[in-house]
CSV table of C-alpha atoms in Angstrom, one decimal:
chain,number,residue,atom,x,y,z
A,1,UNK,CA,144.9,101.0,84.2
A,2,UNK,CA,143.3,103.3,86.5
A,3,UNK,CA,143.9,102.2,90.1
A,4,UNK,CA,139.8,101.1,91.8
A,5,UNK,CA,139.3,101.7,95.4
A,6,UNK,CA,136.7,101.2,97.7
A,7,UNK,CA,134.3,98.7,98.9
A,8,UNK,CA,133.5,96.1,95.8
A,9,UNK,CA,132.2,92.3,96.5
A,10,UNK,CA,132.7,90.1,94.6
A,11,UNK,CA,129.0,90.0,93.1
A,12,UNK,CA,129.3,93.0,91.9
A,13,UNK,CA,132.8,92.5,89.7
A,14,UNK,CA,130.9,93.6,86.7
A,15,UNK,CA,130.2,97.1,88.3
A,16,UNK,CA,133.7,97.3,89.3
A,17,UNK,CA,134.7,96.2,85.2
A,18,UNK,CA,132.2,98.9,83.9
A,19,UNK,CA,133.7,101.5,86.1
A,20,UNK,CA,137.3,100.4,84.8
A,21,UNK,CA,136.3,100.6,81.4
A,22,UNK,CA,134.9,103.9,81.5
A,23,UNK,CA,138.4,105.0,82.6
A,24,UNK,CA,140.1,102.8,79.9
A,25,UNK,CA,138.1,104.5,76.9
A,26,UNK,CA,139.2,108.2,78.0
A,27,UNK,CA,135.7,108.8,79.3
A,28,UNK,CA,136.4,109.4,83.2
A,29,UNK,CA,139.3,111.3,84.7
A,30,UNK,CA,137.7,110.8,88.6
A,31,UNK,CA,134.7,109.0,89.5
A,32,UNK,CA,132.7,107.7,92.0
A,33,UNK,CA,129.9,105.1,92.0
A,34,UNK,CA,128.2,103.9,95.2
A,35,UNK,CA,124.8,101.9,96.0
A,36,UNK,CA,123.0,101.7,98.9
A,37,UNK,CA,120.1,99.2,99.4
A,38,UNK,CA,117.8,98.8,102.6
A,39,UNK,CA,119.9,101.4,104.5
A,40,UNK,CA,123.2,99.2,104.5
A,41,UNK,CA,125.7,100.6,101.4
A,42,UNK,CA,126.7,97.4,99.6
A,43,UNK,CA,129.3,99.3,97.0
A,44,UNK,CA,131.3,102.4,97.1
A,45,UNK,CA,133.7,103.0,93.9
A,46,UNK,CA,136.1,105.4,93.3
A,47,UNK,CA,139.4,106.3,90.9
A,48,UNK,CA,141.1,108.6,88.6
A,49,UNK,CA,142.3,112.2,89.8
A,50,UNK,CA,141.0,114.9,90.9
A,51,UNK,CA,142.8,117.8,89.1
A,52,UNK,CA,143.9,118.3,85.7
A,53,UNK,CA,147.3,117.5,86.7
A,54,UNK,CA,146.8,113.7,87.7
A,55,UNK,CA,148.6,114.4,90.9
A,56,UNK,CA,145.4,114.1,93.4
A,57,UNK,CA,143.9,111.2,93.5
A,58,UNK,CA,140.2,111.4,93.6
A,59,UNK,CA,139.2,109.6,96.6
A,60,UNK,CA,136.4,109.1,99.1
A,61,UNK,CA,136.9,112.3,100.7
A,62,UNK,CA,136.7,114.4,97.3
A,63,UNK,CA,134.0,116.9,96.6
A,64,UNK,CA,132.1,117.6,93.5
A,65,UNK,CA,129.9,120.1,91.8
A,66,UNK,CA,126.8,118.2,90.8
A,67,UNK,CA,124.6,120.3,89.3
A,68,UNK,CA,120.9,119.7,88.6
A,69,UNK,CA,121.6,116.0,90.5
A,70,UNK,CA,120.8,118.6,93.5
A,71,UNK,CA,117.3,118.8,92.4
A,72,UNK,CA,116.5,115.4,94.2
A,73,UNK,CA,117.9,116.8,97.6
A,74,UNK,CA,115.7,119.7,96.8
A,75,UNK,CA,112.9,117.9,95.7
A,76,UNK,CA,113.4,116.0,99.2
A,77,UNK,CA,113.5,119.0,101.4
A,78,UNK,CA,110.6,120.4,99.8
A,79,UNK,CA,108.3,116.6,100.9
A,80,UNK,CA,109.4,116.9,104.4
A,81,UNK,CA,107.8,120.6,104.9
A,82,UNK,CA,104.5,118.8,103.0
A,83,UNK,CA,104.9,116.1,105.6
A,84,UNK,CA,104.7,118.1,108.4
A,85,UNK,CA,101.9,120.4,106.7
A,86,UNK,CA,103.6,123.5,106.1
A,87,UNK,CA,103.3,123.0,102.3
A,88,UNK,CA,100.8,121.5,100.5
A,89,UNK,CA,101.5,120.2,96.6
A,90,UNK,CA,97.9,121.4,95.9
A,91,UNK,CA,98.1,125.1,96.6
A,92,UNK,CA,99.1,127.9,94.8
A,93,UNK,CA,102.7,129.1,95.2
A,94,UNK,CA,101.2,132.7,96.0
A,95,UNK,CA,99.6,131.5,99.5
A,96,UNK,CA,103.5,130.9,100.6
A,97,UNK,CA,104.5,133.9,98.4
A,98,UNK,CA,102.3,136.7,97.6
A,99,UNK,CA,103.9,138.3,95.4
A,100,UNK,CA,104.7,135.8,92.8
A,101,UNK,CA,101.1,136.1,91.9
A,102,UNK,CA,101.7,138.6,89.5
A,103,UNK,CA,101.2,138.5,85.9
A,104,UNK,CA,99.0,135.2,85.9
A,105,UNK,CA,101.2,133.2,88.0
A,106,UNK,CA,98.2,133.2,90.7
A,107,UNK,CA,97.1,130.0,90.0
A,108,UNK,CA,100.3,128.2,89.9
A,109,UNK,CA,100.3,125.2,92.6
A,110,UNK,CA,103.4,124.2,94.1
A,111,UNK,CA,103.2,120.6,92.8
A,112,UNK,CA,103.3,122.4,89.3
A,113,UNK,CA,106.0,124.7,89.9
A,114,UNK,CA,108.1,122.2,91.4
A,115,UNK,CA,107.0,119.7,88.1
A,116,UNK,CA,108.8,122.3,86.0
A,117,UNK,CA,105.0,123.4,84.9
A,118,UNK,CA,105.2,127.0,86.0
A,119,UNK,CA,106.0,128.3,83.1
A,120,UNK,CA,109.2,130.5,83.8
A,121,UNK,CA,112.1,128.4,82.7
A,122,UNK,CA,114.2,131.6,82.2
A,123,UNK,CA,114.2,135.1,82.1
A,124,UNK,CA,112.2,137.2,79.7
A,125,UNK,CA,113.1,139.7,78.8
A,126,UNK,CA,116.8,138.6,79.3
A,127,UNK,CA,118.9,139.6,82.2
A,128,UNK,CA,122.5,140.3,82.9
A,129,UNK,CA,124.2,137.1,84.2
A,130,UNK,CA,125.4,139.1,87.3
A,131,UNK,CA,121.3,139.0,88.7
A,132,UNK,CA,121.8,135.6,90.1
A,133,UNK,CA,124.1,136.5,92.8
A,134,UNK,CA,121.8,139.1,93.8
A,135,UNK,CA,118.9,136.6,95.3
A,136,UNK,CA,116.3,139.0,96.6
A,137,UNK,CA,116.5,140.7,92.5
A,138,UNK,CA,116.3,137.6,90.6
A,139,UNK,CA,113.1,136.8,92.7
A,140,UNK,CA,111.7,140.1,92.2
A,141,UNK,CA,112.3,139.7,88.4
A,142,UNK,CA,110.2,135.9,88.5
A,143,UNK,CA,107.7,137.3,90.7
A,144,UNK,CA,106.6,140.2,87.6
A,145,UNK,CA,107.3,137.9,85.1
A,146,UNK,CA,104.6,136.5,82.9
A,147,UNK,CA,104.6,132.9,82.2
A,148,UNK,CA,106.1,131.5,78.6
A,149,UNK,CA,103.3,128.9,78.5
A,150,UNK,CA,100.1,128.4,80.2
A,151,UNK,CA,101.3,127.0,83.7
A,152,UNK,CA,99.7,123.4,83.6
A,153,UNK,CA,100.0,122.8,80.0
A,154,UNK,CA,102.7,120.7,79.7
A,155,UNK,CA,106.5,121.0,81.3
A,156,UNK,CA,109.3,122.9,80.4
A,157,UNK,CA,112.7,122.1,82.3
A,158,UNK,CA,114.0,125.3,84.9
A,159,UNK,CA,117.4,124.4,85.1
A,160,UNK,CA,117.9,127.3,87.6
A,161,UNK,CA,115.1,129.4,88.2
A,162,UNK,CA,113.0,126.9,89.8
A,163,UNK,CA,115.3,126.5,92.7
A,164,UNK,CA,115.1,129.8,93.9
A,165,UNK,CA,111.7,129.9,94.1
A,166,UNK,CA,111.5,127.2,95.7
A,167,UNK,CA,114.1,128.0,97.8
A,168,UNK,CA,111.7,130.9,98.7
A,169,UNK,CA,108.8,129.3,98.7
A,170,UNK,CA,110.9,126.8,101.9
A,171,UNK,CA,112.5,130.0,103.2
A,172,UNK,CA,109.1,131.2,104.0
A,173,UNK,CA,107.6,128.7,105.5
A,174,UNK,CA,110.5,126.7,107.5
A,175,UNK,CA,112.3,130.1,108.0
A,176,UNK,CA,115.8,128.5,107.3
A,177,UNK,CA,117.0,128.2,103.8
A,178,UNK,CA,117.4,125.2,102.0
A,179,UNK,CA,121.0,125.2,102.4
A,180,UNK,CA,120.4,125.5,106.2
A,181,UNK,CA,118.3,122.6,106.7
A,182,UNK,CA,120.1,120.4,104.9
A,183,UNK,CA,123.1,121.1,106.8
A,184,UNK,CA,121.5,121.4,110.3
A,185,UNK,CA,118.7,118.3,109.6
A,186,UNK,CA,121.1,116.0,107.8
A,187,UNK,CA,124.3,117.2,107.3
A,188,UNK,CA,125.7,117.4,110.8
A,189,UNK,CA,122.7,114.9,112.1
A,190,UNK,CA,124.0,111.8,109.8
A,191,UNK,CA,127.3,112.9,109.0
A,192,UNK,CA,126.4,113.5,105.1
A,193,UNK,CA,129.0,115.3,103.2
A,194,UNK,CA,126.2,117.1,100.9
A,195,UNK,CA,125.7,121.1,101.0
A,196,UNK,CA,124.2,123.2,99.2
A,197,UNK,CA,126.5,126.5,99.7
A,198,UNK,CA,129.7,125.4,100.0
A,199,UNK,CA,132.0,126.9,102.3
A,200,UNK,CA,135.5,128.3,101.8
A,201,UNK,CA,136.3,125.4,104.2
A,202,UNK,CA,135.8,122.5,101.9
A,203,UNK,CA,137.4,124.1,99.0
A,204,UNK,CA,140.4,122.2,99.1
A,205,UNK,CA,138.7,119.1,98.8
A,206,UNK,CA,136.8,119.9,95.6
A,207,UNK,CA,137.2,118.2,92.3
A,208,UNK,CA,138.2,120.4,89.0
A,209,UNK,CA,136.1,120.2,86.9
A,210,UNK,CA,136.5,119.5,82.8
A,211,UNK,CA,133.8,121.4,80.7
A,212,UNK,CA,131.8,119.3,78.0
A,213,UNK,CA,133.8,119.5,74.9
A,214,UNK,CA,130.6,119.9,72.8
A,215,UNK,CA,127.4,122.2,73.4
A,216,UNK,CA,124.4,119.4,74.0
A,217,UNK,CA,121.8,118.7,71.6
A,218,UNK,CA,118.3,120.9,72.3
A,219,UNK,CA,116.7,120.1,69.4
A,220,UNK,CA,115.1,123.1,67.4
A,221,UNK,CA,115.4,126.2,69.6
A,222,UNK,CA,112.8,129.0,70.4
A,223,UNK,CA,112.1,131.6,72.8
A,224,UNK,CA,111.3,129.1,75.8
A,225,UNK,CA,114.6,127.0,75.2
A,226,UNK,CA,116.6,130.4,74.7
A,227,UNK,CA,115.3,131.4,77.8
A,228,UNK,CA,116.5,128.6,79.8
A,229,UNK,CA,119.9,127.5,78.4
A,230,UNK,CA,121.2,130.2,75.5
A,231,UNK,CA,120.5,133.9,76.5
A,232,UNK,CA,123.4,135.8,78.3
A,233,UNK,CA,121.9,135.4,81.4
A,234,UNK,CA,120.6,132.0,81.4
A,235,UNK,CA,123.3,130.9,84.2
A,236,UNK,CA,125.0,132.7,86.5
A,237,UNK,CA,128.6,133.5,85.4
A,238,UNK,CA,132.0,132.5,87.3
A,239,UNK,CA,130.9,128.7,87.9
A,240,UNK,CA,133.6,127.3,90.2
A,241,UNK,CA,134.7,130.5,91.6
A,242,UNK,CA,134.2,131.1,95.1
A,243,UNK,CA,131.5,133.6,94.8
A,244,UNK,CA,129.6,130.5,93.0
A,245,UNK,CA,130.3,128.0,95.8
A,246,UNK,CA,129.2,129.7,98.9
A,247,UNK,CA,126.0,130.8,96.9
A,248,UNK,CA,122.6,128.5,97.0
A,249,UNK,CA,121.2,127.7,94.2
A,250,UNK,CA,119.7,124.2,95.3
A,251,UNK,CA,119.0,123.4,91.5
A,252,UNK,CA,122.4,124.0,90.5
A,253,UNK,CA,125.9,123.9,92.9
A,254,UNK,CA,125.2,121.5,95.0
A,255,UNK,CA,128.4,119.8,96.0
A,256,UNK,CA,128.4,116.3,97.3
A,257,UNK,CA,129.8,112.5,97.1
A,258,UNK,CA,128.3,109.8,95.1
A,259,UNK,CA,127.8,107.8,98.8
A,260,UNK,CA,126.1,110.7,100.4
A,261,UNK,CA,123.8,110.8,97.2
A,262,UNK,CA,123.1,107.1,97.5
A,263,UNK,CA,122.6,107.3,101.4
A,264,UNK,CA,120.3,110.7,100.8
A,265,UNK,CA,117.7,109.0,97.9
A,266,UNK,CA,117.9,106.0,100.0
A,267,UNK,CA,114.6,108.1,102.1
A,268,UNK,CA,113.1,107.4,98.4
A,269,UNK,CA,114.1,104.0,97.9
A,270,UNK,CA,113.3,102.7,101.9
A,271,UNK,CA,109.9,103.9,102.0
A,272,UNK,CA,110.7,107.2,103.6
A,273,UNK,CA,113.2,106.2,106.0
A,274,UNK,CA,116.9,107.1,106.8
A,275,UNK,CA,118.1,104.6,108.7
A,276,UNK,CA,115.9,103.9,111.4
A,277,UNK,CA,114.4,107.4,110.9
A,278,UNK,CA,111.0,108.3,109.4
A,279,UNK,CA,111.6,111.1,107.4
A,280,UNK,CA,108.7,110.9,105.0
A,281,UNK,CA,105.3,109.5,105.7
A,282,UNK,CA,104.1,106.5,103.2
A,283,UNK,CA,101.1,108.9,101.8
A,284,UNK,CA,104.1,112.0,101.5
A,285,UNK,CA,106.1,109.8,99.8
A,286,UNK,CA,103.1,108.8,97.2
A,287,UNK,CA,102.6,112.6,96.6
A,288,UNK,CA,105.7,113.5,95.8
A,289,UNK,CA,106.8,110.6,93.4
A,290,UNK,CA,103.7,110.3,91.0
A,291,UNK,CA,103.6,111.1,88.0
A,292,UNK,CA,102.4,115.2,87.5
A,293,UNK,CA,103.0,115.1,84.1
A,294,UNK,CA,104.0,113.2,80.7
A,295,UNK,CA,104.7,114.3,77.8
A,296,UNK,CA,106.9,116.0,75.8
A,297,UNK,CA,109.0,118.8,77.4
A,298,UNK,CA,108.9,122.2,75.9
A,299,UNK,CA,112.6,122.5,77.0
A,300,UNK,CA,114.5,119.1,76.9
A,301,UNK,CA,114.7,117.4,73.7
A,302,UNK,CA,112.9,114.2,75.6
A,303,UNK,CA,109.2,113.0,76.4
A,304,UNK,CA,109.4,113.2,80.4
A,305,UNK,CA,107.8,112.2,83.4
A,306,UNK,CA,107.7,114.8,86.5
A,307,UNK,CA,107.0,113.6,89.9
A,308,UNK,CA,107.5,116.2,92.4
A,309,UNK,CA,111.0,117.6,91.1
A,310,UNK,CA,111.8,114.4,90.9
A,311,UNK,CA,112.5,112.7,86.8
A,312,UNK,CA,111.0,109.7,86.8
A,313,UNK,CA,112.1,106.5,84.9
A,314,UNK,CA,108.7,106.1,82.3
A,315,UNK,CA,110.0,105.7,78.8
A,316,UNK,CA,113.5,106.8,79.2
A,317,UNK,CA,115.1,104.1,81.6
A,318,UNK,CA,118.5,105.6,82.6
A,319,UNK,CA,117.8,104.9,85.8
A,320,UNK,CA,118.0,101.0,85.6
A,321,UNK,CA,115.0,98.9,84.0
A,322,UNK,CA,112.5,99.7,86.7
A,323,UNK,CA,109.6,102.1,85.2
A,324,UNK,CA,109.1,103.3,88.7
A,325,UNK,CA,112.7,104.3,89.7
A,326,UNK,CA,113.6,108.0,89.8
A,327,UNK,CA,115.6,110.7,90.8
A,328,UNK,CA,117.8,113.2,89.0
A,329,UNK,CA,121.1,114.1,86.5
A,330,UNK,CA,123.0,116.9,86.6
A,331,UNK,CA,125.1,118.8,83.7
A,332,UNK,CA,128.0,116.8,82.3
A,333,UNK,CA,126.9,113.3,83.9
A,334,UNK,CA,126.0,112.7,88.3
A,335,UNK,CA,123.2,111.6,89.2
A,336,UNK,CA,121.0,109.9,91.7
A,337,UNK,CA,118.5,107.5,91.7
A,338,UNK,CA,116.0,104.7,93.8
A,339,UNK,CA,114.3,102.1,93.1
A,340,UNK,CA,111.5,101.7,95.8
A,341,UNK,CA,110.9,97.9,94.7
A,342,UNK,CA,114.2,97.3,95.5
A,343,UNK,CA,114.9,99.5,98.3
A,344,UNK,CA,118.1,100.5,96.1
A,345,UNK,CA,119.5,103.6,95.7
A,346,UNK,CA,122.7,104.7,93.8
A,347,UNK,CA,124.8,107.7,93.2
A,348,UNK,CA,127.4,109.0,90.5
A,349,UNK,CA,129.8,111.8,90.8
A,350,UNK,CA,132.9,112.7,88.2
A,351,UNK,CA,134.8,115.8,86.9
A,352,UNK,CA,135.1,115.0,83.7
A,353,UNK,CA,131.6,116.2,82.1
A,354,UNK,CA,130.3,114.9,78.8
A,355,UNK,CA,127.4,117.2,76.7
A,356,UNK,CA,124.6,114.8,77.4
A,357,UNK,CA,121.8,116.6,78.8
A,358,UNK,CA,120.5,112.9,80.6
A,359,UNK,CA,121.5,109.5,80.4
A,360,UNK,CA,124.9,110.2,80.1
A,361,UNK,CA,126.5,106.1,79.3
A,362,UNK,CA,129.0,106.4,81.8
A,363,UNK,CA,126.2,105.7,84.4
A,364,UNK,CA,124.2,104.0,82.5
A,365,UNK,CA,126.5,101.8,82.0
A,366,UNK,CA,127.2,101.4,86.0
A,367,UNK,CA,123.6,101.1,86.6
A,368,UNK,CA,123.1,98.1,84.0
A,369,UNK,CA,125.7,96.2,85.5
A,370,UNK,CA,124.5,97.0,88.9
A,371,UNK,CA,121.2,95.1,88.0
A,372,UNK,CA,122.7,92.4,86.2
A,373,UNK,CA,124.5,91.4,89.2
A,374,UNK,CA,121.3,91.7,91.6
């Protein structure tokens, strides 16, 4: 039996059961599950190990890669520079950023870029791997590219490329990357262990991570899902290595705890608040949580709901049973979520990763028992 730590009251025993049996079936080697509603965190979960070896204990100071989970922080960031009017959802991308106009791209508003309806899931033609740790060249290569689909017409899921231009897109605007204003505005500010770029610092308190035994399930491939998840250059290379860590890639190596998760999409979930702390106005928050588009997308096997880079919970209800939670999942299983009705927000971290591409049943599970004992 795997050994449970943390804050768990006794309402919630059937969380704390679900979270031991994930451990029991050979499904977890270190977790963490916390929850967070109105501002005040009400559970905070964690066992297992955090090496290979089973000699360190994965605790509440353990760090993990959480992949496309750092979306949501993203997708956050992105709202506050709306709020304050430096961005607008309804403009094109190439007022902020002239030159990714070429090629047809001219038209592209950021509320469709960031709704994954830009068209530019992936390189094409394909490029070496090594391009994505060279930032200003894998910009220059989306900015001549020509869209795979006619932006607007439907999404297609950009597991990476999306957050470097959006990274840009803040960069130019804000002058600070995204990596730098999540540190400096609420990092340091609230004492959130979330970064996006992670230091040489903290490497000692990172999880290792277990690859998916099993590639996941895209459905029938073509060009648009080749270009995103099975050419050579699809990801960067050396995930894990140091090189990796200290880069940002907001859609992709962000490295965080479950509780900082929860605390972070609790702005979603408390009506754009942290704390006592407006961070998002009411009619920001509307903007960047409605639905942009539905349908099925052109990269993941799933029909999908896009709010602002945020997956909404229409129709596929991993998120709990509410259709208007939302948040994000990340490759091999995190994720973050809120529930506005609720003023509930959650987040899951591990290091052992499964091959589902969402809804992975290890959170799923958490998250049913969470509302069961609401």
């Amino acid at each position: 039996m795997v050994d449970i730590s943390g804050i768990c009251p006794d309402r919630f025993a059937k969380v704390k059961d679900a979270f031991a049996e994930n451990f029991a079936g050979g499904g977890e080697r270190g977790a963490r599950f916390s929850v967070v509603v109105g501002g005040e965190t009400v559970l905070d979960i964690w066992g297992g190990s955090a090496d290979r070896e089973g000699q360190k204990p994965f605790d509440d100071n353990t760090l993990t890669p959480i992949f496309s989970t750092g979306k949501a922080v993203m997708a956050t960031l992105i709202a506050r520079l709306v709020d304050a009017g430096k961005l607008d959802y309804e403009v094109p991308v190439a007022h902020y950023w002239p030159e990714f106009g070429e090629n047809g791209k001219s038209r592209i508003t950021l509320g469709q870029l960031i709704s994954h309806q830009g068209g530019l899931p992936g390189f094409a033609p394909a490029q070496d791997p090594s391009i994505w740790f060279d930032v200003q060249a894998t910009l220059a290569a989306l900015a001549k590219q020509a869209p795979l689909w006619t932006p607007g017409q439907g999404s297609g899921y950009h597991p990476i490329t999306g957050g470097y231009m959006l990274g840009e897109v803040f960069r130019r605007v804000d002058g600070r990357s995204l990596g730098t204003a999540l540190r400096e505005d609420f990092a340091k500010k609230y004492g959130l262990d979330l970064m996006i770029g992670t230091p040489d610092s903290e490497e000692g308190r990172i999880a290792t991570m277990q690859k998916p035994m099993s590639a996941p399930d895209l459905g029938t491939i073509d060009k648009i899902k080749q270009s995103a998840f099975l050419d050579k250059g699809s990801a960067p290379g050396g995930r894990g290595s140091g090189d990796w860590r200290r880069m940002e890639i907001p859609s992709a190596n962000t490295h965080g705890t479950a509780l900082a998760l929860a605390q972070f999409m609790g702005i979603i979930a408390s009506g754009g608040y942290f704390g006592k702390d407006r961070i998002l106005s009411v009619t920001t928050l509307g903007q960047a949580t409605r639905e942009r588009v539905y349908g099925q997308d052109r990269v993941l096997p799933y029909k999908l709901s896009w709010a602002a880079g945020f997956l909404r919970n229409r129709g596929i209800h991993i998120y709990g049973p509410n259709d208007r939670a939302l948040g994000h999942s990340g490759w091999g299983g995190s994720c973050a979520m809120a529930d506005p009705d609720r003023k509930l927000s959650a987040g899951y971290v591990m290091n052992k990763q499964s091959s589902y591409l969402i809804g992975d049943p290890r959170p799923m599970k958490l998250i049913d028992a969470l509302y069961k004992s609401l």
